[in-house]
């Protein structure tokens, strides 16, 4: 099976995860794809293929060298974002892209005027959607690339490598992918998530992340007789939101700049809840941001009473750089693999998080490597077949270079 065929097969499965669910995985349809993937790995004759009851898949490509090589792993997630439908994806290939507008379907254009990233892929073959769903390259491209690389190594025994483990998991898009990942079972000295963006991206810095739910409690009274009695939770919510700096939002920040992001509001006279995420690369500034939220709540409580406004602030994940810096050989190997694959590295911080961030804090150093997709989580998502093949090349070279790591 070719890399393109493998990826297109994967896109036929709807694996959208759900933030509202309390099950693992968050949607049962993810398990349908997981079962398919497990059978595919078995058919490709990988060793130790298993899937647990929560949909986490593990498999092994045995070592073919007598060298004392570290065991390393490659990881991708199979859920797609709740932000956009992943059902009935109609993927197609635009061969030899010419740099112009792409008609996804009637009245829906993917244009380099709006998405200039397209111009970086002139002359390549692009897989696109019909403009009504996402594509799912995040992260089924990563899965296809890992499986294809393992098949290549299996069939080219002249390339020496140590024991390689692969794992595929649900629910990364809702921040839960690493929560039930069995690091001990995985048994690797380090790993790589294949879950980044365009050609050459390499990420080992990410946001520190927390969630904050602000609960406003009101008192409902007929508006004609409300003076001195009504407490309008809607107005409390608006007042709280106005206390946060308007210039520190996702719309106004970039690079290493952190933010407060208002995800949603559920609001009425008696109850209102504001849902925020808090992000910053710097751990000290991250702690300051959480403290500022609590300070604003305290000011509201002083003004309206202790039970009028309360906050539930919870950490989600931390910057993996803290765990990668002491083991920079993990990064050096990738840089050499990219060089061998004629890929120019683009090392940059993630303005978000990956499963690798959480796994790094669970004892598995795990930077993030490009998977090739662009414009994730929306109907204008695309991936270049040539870039996907470069990912396969980089994975193969990582395995080959790691076999000589202890020499």
CSV table of C-alpha atoms in Angstrom, one decimal:
chain,number,residue,atom,x,y,z
A,1,UNK,CA,0.0,0.0,0.0
A,2,UNK,CA,1.3,3.5,-0.9
A,3,UNK,CA,1.6,6.3,1.7
A,4,UNK,CA,-1.2,8.2,-0.1
A,5,UNK,CA,-3.5,5.2,-0.2
A,6,UNK,CA,-3.0,4.6,3.5
A,7,UNK,CA,-3.7,8.2,4.4
A,8,UNK,CA,-6.8,8.4,2.2
A,9,UNK,CA,-8.1,5.1,3.8
A,10,UNK,CA,-7.8,6.7,7.2
A,11,UNK,CA,-9.7,9.9,6.3
A,12,UNK,CA,-12.8,7.7,5.5
A,13,UNK,CA,-13.3,7.2,9.3
A,14,UNK,CA,-15.0,9.9,11.4
A,15,UNK,CA,-13.0,10.1,14.6
A,16,UNK,CA,-14.0,13.4,16.0
A,17,UNK,CA,-13.5,13.7,19.7
A,18,UNK,CA,-15.8,15.5,22.1
A,19,UNK,CA,-15.1,17.9,24.9
A,20,UNK,CA,-18.5,17.3,26.5
A,21,UNK,CA,-17.9,13.6,27.0
A,22,UNK,CA,-16.7,11.8,30.2
A,23,UNK,CA,-15.9,8.5,28.6
A,24,UNK,CA,-12.5,7.3,27.3
A,25,UNK,CA,-12.3,7.6,24.4
A,26,UNK,CA,-14.6,10.5,24.3
A,27,UNK,CA,-16.5,9.1,21.3
A,28,UNK,CA,-17.2,5.5,20.5
A,29,UNK,CA,-16.6,6.1,16.8
A,30,UNK,CA,-12.9,6.5,17.5
A,31,UNK,CA,-12.8,2.8,18.5
A,32,UNK,CA,-14.1,1.8,15.1
A,33,UNK,CA,-11.0,3.3,13.5
A,34,UNK,CA,-8.8,1.9,16.3
A,35,UNK,CA,-10.0,-1.6,15.5
A,36,UNK,CA,-9.3,-1.1,11.8
A,37,UNK,CA,-5.8,0.2,12.6
A,38,UNK,CA,-5.0,-2.6,14.9
A,39,UNK,CA,-5.9,-5.2,12.2
A,40,UNK,CA,-3.8,-3.3,9.7
A,41,UNK,CA,-0.8,-3.4,11.9
A,42,UNK,CA,-1.3,-7.1,12.4
A,43,UNK,CA,-1.6,-7.6,8.7
A,44,UNK,CA,1.7,-5.8,8.2
A,45,UNK,CA,3.2,-8.4,10.6
A,46,UNK,CA,4.3,-6.0,13.4
A,47,UNK,CA,5.1,-7.6,16.8
A,48,UNK,CA,3.3,-7.1,20.1
A,49,UNK,CA,0.2,-5.5,18.5
A,50,UNK,CA,-2.3,-4.7,21.2
A,51,UNK,CA,-5.2,-2.3,21.9
A,52,UNK,CA,-6.4,-1.7,25.4
A,53,UNK,CA,-10.1,-1.1,26.3
A,54,UNK,CA,-9.6,2.7,26.0
A,55,UNK,CA,-8.4,2.6,22.4
A,56,UNK,CA,-4.6,3.0,22.9
A,57,UNK,CA,-2.7,1.0,20.4
A,58,UNK,CA,0.9,-0.3,20.8
A,59,UNK,CA,3.1,-2.2,18.4
A,60,UNK,CA,6.8,-3.1,17.9
A,61,UNK,CA,9.2,-3.3,15.0
A,62,UNK,CA,12.0,-5.6,16.4
A,63,UNK,CA,15.6,-4.6,16.2
A,64,UNK,CA,17.7,-5.9,13.3
A,65,UNK,CA,21.1,-5.0,14.7
A,66,UNK,CA,23.5,-6.4,17.3
A,67,UNK,CA,24.4,-2.8,18.3
A,68,UNK,CA,23.3,-1.7,21.8
A,69,UNK,CA,20.7,0.7,20.5
A,70,UNK,CA,18.2,2.6,22.6
A,71,UNK,CA,14.5,1.7,22.2
A,72,UNK,CA,12.7,4.7,20.8
A,73,UNK,CA,9.1,5.3,19.9
A,74,UNK,CA,6.8,7.3,17.5
A,75,UNK,CA,3.4,8.5,18.5
A,76,UNK,CA,0.4,10.0,16.7
A,77,UNK,CA,-3.3,10.5,17.6
A,78,UNK,CA,-6.2,9.4,15.6
A,79,UNK,CA,-9.0,11.7,16.8
A,80,UNK,CA,-9.9,14.9,14.9
A,81,UNK,CA,-10.9,18.3,16.2
A,82,UNK,CA,-14.3,19.1,17.6
A,83,UNK,CA,-14.0,22.4,15.9
A,84,UNK,CA,-15.1,21.1,12.5
A,85,UNK,CA,-17.0,18.1,11.1
A,86,UNK,CA,-14.9,15.0,10.3
A,87,UNK,CA,-17.8,13.0,8.9
A,88,UNK,CA,-18.0,12.0,5.2
A,89,UNK,CA,-14.7,13.6,4.3
A,90,UNK,CA,-14.4,13.9,0.5
A,91,UNK,CA,-10.6,14.1,0.0
A,92,UNK,CA,-9.1,14.5,-3.5
A,93,UNK,CA,-5.7,15.1,-5.0
A,94,UNK,CA,-4.8,18.3,-6.8
A,95,UNK,CA,-1.8,17.2,-8.9
A,96,UNK,CA,1.1,19.5,-9.7
A,97,UNK,CA,-0.5,22.5,-7.9
A,98,UNK,CA,0.0,25.6,-10.1
A,99,UNK,CA,-0.2,28.3,-7.5
A,100,UNK,CA,-3.7,29.5,-8.3
A,101,UNK,CA,-7.1,29.2,-6.6
A,102,UNK,CA,-8.3,25.6,-5.8
A,103,UNK,CA,-12.0,25.0,-6.3
A,104,UNK,CA,-12.9,22.8,-3.4
A,105,UNK,CA,-16.6,22.7,-4.4
A,106,UNK,CA,-19.0,25.1,-6.0
A,107,UNK,CA,-18.6,28.5,-4.5
A,108,UNK,CA,-15.8,27.4,-2.1
A,109,UNK,CA,-12.2,28.4,-3.0
A,110,UNK,CA,-8.9,27.8,-1.3
A,111,UNK,CA,-6.9,30.8,-2.4
A,112,UNK,CA,-3.3,31.8,-1.8
A,113,UNK,CA,-4.6,35.3,-1.3
A,114,UNK,CA,-6.2,34.0,2.0
A,115,UNK,CA,-3.8,31.1,2.6
A,116,UNK,CA,-0.4,32.1,1.3
A,117,UNK,CA,1.1,28.9,2.7
A,118,UNK,CA,-0.2,27.3,-0.5
A,119,UNK,CA,2.5,29.0,-2.5
A,120,UNK,CA,5.2,27.1,-0.7
A,121,UNK,CA,3.8,23.9,-2.4
A,122,UNK,CA,3.7,24.9,-6.0
A,123,UNK,CA,4.5,21.9,-8.2
A,124,UNK,CA,3.5,19.4,-5.5
A,125,UNK,CA,0.5,17.1,-5.2
A,126,UNK,CA,-1.9,18.4,-2.6
A,127,UNK,CA,-4.7,16.4,-0.8
A,128,UNK,CA,-7.6,18.8,-0.1
A,129,UNK,CA,-11.2,18.6,1.2
A,130,UNK,CA,-14.4,19.6,-0.6
A,131,UNK,CA,-14.7,22.6,1.7
A,132,UNK,CA,-17.3,21.2,4.0
A,133,UNK,CA,-15.2,19.2,6.5
A,134,UNK,CA,-11.7,19.1,7.8
A,135,UNK,CA,-9.3,16.7,6.2
A,136,UNK,CA,-7.9,14.9,9.2
A,137,UNK,CA,-4.2,15.3,8.4
A,138,UNK,CA,-4.0,16.3,12.1
A,139,UNK,CA,-3.1,13.6,12.8
A,140,UNK,CA,-3.9,10.7,10.5
A,141,UNK,CA,-1.1,12.0,8.2
A,142,UNK,CA,1.2,11.3,11.2
A,143,UNK,CA,-0.2,7.7,11.6
A,144,UNK,CA,0.2,7.0,7.9
A,145,UNK,CA,3.8,8.3,7.9
A,146,UNK,CA,4.8,6.2,10.9
A,147,UNK,CA,3.3,3.0,9.6
A,148,UNK,CA,4.8,3.6,6.1
A,149,UNK,CA,8.2,4.2,7.7
A,150,UNK,CA,8.0,1.0,9.7
A,151,UNK,CA,7.0,-1.0,6.6
A,152,UNK,CA,10.0,0.5,4.8
A,153,UNK,CA,12.4,-0.5,7.5
A,154,UNK,CA,10.8,-3.9,7.7
A,155,UNK,CA,11.4,-4.4,4.0
A,156,UNK,CA,14.9,-2.9,3.9
A,157,UNK,CA,16.9,-5.0,6.3
A,158,UNK,CA,20.1,-3.4,5.1
A,159,UNK,CA,19.1,-0.3,7.2
A,160,UNK,CA,20.2,-1.2,10.8
A,161,UNK,CA,17.9,0.0,13.6
A,162,UNK,CA,17.2,-0.8,17.2
A,163,UNK,CA,13.8,-1.8,18.7
A,164,UNK,CA,11.2,0.7,17.7
A,165,UNK,CA,7.8,1.1,19.3
A,166,UNK,CA,4.8,2.8,17.8
A,167,UNK,CA,1.6,4.0,19.6
A,168,UNK,CA,-1.6,5.6,18.4
A,169,UNK,CA,-4.1,7.2,20.8
A,170,UNK,CA,-7.5,8.9,21.0
A,171,UNK,CA,-8.5,12.3,22.4
A,172,UNK,CA,-5.4,14.5,21.8
A,173,UNK,CA,-7.6,17.3,20.4
A,174,UNK,CA,-9.4,17.6,23.8
A,175,UNK,CA,-6.1,17.5,25.8
A,176,UNK,CA,-6.7,14.0,27.1
A,177,UNK,CA,-4.5,11.9,24.8
A,178,UNK,CA,-1.6,11.4,27.1
A,179,UNK,CA,-3.7,10.9,30.3
A,180,UNK,CA,-4.1,7.1,29.8
A,181,UNK,CA,-0.9,6.5,27.8
A,182,UNK,CA,1.0,3.7,29.4
A,183,UNK,CA,4.6,5.0,29.4
A,184,UNK,CA,5.9,1.9,31.2
A,185,UNK,CA,4.3,-0.5,28.7
A,186,UNK,CA,5.7,1.6,25.8
A,187,UNK,CA,9.2,1.0,27.2
A,188,UNK,CA,11.1,3.7,25.3
A,189,UNK,CA,14.1,5.8,26.4
A,190,UNK,CA,12.6,8.7,24.4
A,191,UNK,CA,9.9,9.2,21.7
A,192,UNK,CA,8.7,11.6,19.0
A,193,UNK,CA,5.1,12.7,18.3
A,194,UNK,CA,4.6,13.1,14.6
A,195,UNK,CA,2.0,15.8,15.0
A,196,UNK,CA,3.5,19.1,13.8
A,197,UNK,CA,2.7,21.3,10.8
A,198,UNK,CA,4.5,22.0,7.5
A,199,UNK,CA,7.8,20.9,6.2
A,200,UNK,CA,10.7,21.0,8.6
A,201,UNK,CA,8.9,22.0,11.8
A,202,UNK,CA,10.5,20.8,15.0
A,203,UNK,CA,9.1,21.8,18.3
A,204,UNK,CA,10.3,21.1,21.8
A,205,UNK,CA,8.8,24.2,23.5
A,206,UNK,CA,5.1,24.6,24.2
A,207,UNK,CA,2.8,26.6,26.3
A,208,UNK,CA,2.3,26.1,30.0
A,209,UNK,CA,-1.5,25.6,30.1
A,210,UNK,CA,-4.4,26.0,32.6
A,211,UNK,CA,-8.1,26.2,32.4
A,212,UNK,CA,-10.2,28.7,34.4
A,213,UNK,CA,-14.0,28.6,34.9
A,214,UNK,CA,-15.4,31.8,36.5
A,215,UNK,CA,-18.8,31.2,38.1
A,216,UNK,CA,-21.1,34.2,38.7
A,217,UNK,CA,-24.1,33.9,41.0
A,218,UNK,CA,-27.0,36.3,40.7
A,219,UNK,CA,-30.4,36.9,42.3
A,220,UNK,CA,-33.4,37.1,40.0
A,221,UNK,CA,-36.1,39.6,40.8
A,222,UNK,CA,-38.8,41.1,38.6
A,223,UNK,CA,-37.1,44.0,36.8
A,224,UNK,CA,-39.9,46.3,37.7
A,225,UNK,CA,-39.1,45.8,41.4
A,226,UNK,CA,-35.4,45.0,41.2
A,227,UNK,CA,-33.8,48.1,42.7
A,228,UNK,CA,-31.5,47.1,45.5
A,229,UNK,CA,-32.5,43.5,45.2
A,230,UNK,CA,-31.5,42.0,41.8
A,231,UNK,CA,-27.9,40.8,41.2
A,232,UNK,CA,-27.6,40.1,37.4
A,233,UNK,CA,-25.1,37.4,36.8
A,234,UNK,CA,-24.9,38.5,33.1
A,235,UNK,CA,-23.5,41.8,34.2
A,236,UNK,CA,-21.1,40.2,36.7
A,237,UNK,CA,-19.7,38.1,33.8
A,238,UNK,CA,-19.3,41.2,31.6
A,239,UNK,CA,-17.6,43.1,34.3
A,240,UNK,CA,-15.1,40.3,35.0
A,241,UNK,CA,-14.3,39.9,31.3
A,242,UNK,CA,-13.5,43.6,31.1
A,243,UNK,CA,-10.9,43.2,33.9
A,244,UNK,CA,-8.6,41.1,31.7
A,245,UNK,CA,-6.2,42.9,29.4
A,246,UNK,CA,-7.7,43.2,25.9
A,247,UNK,CA,-4.2,43.1,24.3
A,248,UNK,CA,-3.4,39.7,25.8
A,249,UNK,CA,-5.7,37.5,23.7
A,250,UNK,CA,-4.9,35.1,20.9
A,251,UNK,CA,-6.0,37.7,18.4
A,252,UNK,CA,-3.3,40.1,19.6
A,253,UNK,CA,-0.3,37.8,20.4
A,254,UNK,CA,2.3,35.7,18.7
A,255,UNK,CA,5.6,33.9,19.3
A,256,UNK,CA,6.4,33.6,23.0
A,257,UNK,CA,3.6,35.9,24.0
A,258,UNK,CA,1.0,34.4,26.3
A,259,UNK,CA,-2.7,35.1,26.6
A,260,UNK,CA,-6.1,34.7,28.2
A,261,UNK,CA,-8.6,33.1,25.8
A,262,UNK,CA,-12.4,33.3,26.5
A,263,UNK,CA,-13.7,30.0,25.1
A,264,UNK,CA,-17.3,30.5,25.9
A,265,UNK,CA,-20.0,32.0,28.1
A,266,UNK,CA,-23.1,30.3,29.5
A,267,UNK,CA,-25.2,33.1,31.0
A,268,UNK,CA,-28.4,34.1,32.6
A,269,UNK,CA,-29.7,36.3,35.4
A,270,UNK,CA,-29.1,33.8,38.2
A,271,UNK,CA,-26.0,31.9,36.9
A,272,UNK,CA,-23.2,32.7,34.4
A,273,UNK,CA,-20.0,30.8,33.7
A,274,UNK,CA,-17.1,32.1,31.7
A,275,UNK,CA,-14.7,29.4,30.4
A,276,UNK,CA,-11.0,30.5,29.8
A,277,UNK,CA,-7.8,29.0,28.9
A,278,UNK,CA,-4.5,30.5,30.2
A,279,UNK,CA,-1.3,30.1,28.2
A,280,UNK,CA,2.3,31.2,28.6
A,281,UNK,CA,5.7,29.7,27.6
A,282,UNK,CA,7.4,31.2,30.7
A,283,UNK,CA,6.6,29.3,33.9
A,284,UNK,CA,6.8,32.4,36.1
A,285,UNK,CA,4.6,34.5,33.9
A,286,UNK,CA,2.2,31.5,33.7
A,287,UNK,CA,1.9,31.5,37.5
A,288,UNK,CA,1.4,35.3,37.4
A,289,UNK,CA,-1.5,34.9,35.0
A,290,UNK,CA,-3.2,32.4,37.2
A,291,UNK,CA,-2.7,34.7,40.2
A,292,UNK,CA,-4.1,37.6,38.3
A,293,UNK,CA,-7.3,35.7,37.6
A,294,UNK,CA,-7.7,35.0,41.3
A,295,UNK,CA,-6.9,38.6,42.1
A,296,UNK,CA,-9.8,39.8,39.8
A,297,UNK,CA,-12.1,37.3,41.5
A,298,UNK,CA,-11.1,38.6,44.9
A,299,UNK,CA,-11.9,42.2,43.8
A,300,UNK,CA,-15.3,41.1,42.5
A,301,UNK,CA,-16.0,39.3,45.8
A,302,UNK,CA,-15.0,42.4,47.8
A,303,UNK,CA,-17.5,44.4,45.8
A,304,UNK,CA,-20.4,41.9,45.5
A,305,UNK,CA,-19.9,39.3,48.2
A,306,UNK,CA,-17.8,36.1,48.6
A,307,UNK,CA,-20.2,33.8,46.9
A,308,UNK,CA,-21.0,36.2,44.0
A,309,UNK,CA,-18.0,35.2,41.9
A,310,UNK,CA,-15.8,32.1,42.3
A,311,UNK,CA,-13.0,30.6,40.2
A,312,UNK,CA,-12.0,27.0,39.4
A,313,UNK,CA,-8.4,27.2,38.0
A,314,UNK,CA,-6.7,23.9,37.0
A,315,UNK,CA,-3.3,23.2,35.4
A,316,UNK,CA,-3.5,21.2,32.1
A,317,UNK,CA,0.1,20.7,31.0
A,318,UNK,CA,3.6,22.3,31.2
A,319,UNK,CA,6.4,23.4,28.8
A,320,UNK,CA,8.3,20.3,27.7
A,321,UNK,CA,11.5,22.3,27.2
A,322,UNK,CA,12.1,21.8,30.9
A,323,UNK,CA,12.4,18.1,30.3
A,324,UNK,CA,14.0,18.2,26.9
A,325,UNK,CA,16.9,20.6,27.7
A,326,UNK,CA,18.8,18.0,29.8
A,327,UNK,CA,18.6,15.5,26.9
A,328,UNK,CA,19.4,17.5,23.8
A,329,UNK,CA,20.7,14.4,22.0
A,330,UNK,CA,17.0,13.7,21.3
A,331,UNK,CA,16.9,16.9,19.3
A,332,UNK,CA,20.3,16.5,17.7
A,333,UNK,CA,19.3,13.2,16.2
A,334,UNK,CA,16.3,14.8,14.5
A,335,UNK,CA,18.4,17.7,13.1
A,336,UNK,CA,20.8,15.2,11.6
A,337,UNK,CA,17.9,13.1,10.2
A,338,UNK,CA,16.5,16.2,8.6
A,339,UNK,CA,19.8,17.1,7.1
A,340,UNK,CA,20.1,13.6,5.7
A,341,UNK,CA,16.6,14.0,4.2
A,342,UNK,CA,17.4,17.4,2.7
A,343,UNK,CA,14.9,19.1,5.0
A,344,UNK,CA,15.6,22.5,6.4
A,345,UNK,CA,14.7,22.5,10.1
A,346,UNK,CA,12.3,25.1,11.4
A,347,UNK,CA,12.7,25.1,15.2
A,348,UNK,CA,9.9,27.1,16.8
A,349,UNK,CA,7.8,27.1,20.0
A,350,UNK,CA,4.3,25.6,19.8
A,351,UNK,CA,1.6,28.0,20.5
A,352,UNK,CA,-0.4,25.2,22.0
A,353,UNK,CA,0.4,21.7,23.3
A,354,UNK,CA,0.9,18.2,22.2
A,355,UNK,CA,0.6,14.8,23.8
A,356,UNK,CA,4.4,14.9,23.9
A,357,UNK,CA,4.4,17.7,26.4
A,358,UNK,CA,2.4,15.6,28.9
A,359,UNK,CA,4.4,12.5,28.1
A,360,UNK,CA,7.7,14.4,28.7
A,361,UNK,CA,6.5,15.0,32.3
A,362,UNK,CA,5.5,11.4,32.6
A,363,UNK,CA,9.1,10.4,32.0
A,364,UNK,CA,9.2,10.0,28.2
A,365,UNK,CA,11.0,13.0,26.6
A,366,UNK,CA,9.0,13.5,23.5
A,367,UNK,CA,9.5,16.5,21.1
A,368,UNK,CA,7.2,17.1,18.1
A,369,UNK,CA,8.0,16.6,14.4
A,370,UNK,CA,6.2,17.9,11.4
A,371,UNK,CA,3.4,15.7,9.9
A,372,UNK,CA,2.9,18.0,6.8
A,373,UNK,CA,-0.7,19.3,7.3
A,374,UNK,CA,-1.6,22.9,6.9
A,375,UNK,CA,-4.7,24.9,8.1
A,376,UNK,CA,-5.6,22.3,10.7
A,377,UNK,CA,-9.1,22.0,12.2
A,378,UNK,CA,-11.0,23.5,9.3
A,379,UNK,CA,-12.3,22.9,5.7
A,380,UNK,CA,-9.3,24.5,4.1
A,381,UNK,CA,-6.9,22.0,5.5
A,382,UNK,CA,-4.5,20.4,3.1
A,383,UNK,CA,-1.4,18.2,3.0
A,384,UNK,CA,1.3,17.7,0.4
A,385,UNK,CA,2.1,14.2,-0.6
A,386,UNK,CA,5.7,15.1,-1.2
A,387,UNK,CA,6.0,16.6,2.3
A,388,UNK,CA,4.4,13.4,3.8
A,389,UNK,CA,7.1,11.4,2.1
A,390,UNK,CA,9.8,13.6,3.6
A,391,UNK,CA,8.3,12.8,7.0
A,392,UNK,CA,8.8,9.1,6.2
A,393,UNK,CA,12.4,9.8,5.2
A,394,UNK,CA,13.1,11.7,8.4
A,395,UNK,CA,11.6,8.9,10.6
A,396,UNK,CA,13.7,6.3,8.8
A,397,UNK,CA,16.9,8.3,9.3
A,398,UNK,CA,16.1,8.9,13.0
A,399,UNK,CA,15.9,5.1,13.4
A,400,UNK,CA,19.1,4.6,11.5
A,401,UNK,CA,21.0,7.3,13.4
A,402,UNK,CA,19.7,6.1,16.8
A,403,UNK,CA,21.1,2.6,16.1
A,404,UNK,CA,24.6,4.2,16.3
A,405,UNK,CA,23.8,6.5,19.2
A,406,UNK,CA,25.9,4.7,21.8
A,407,UNK,CA,29.0,4.3,19.5
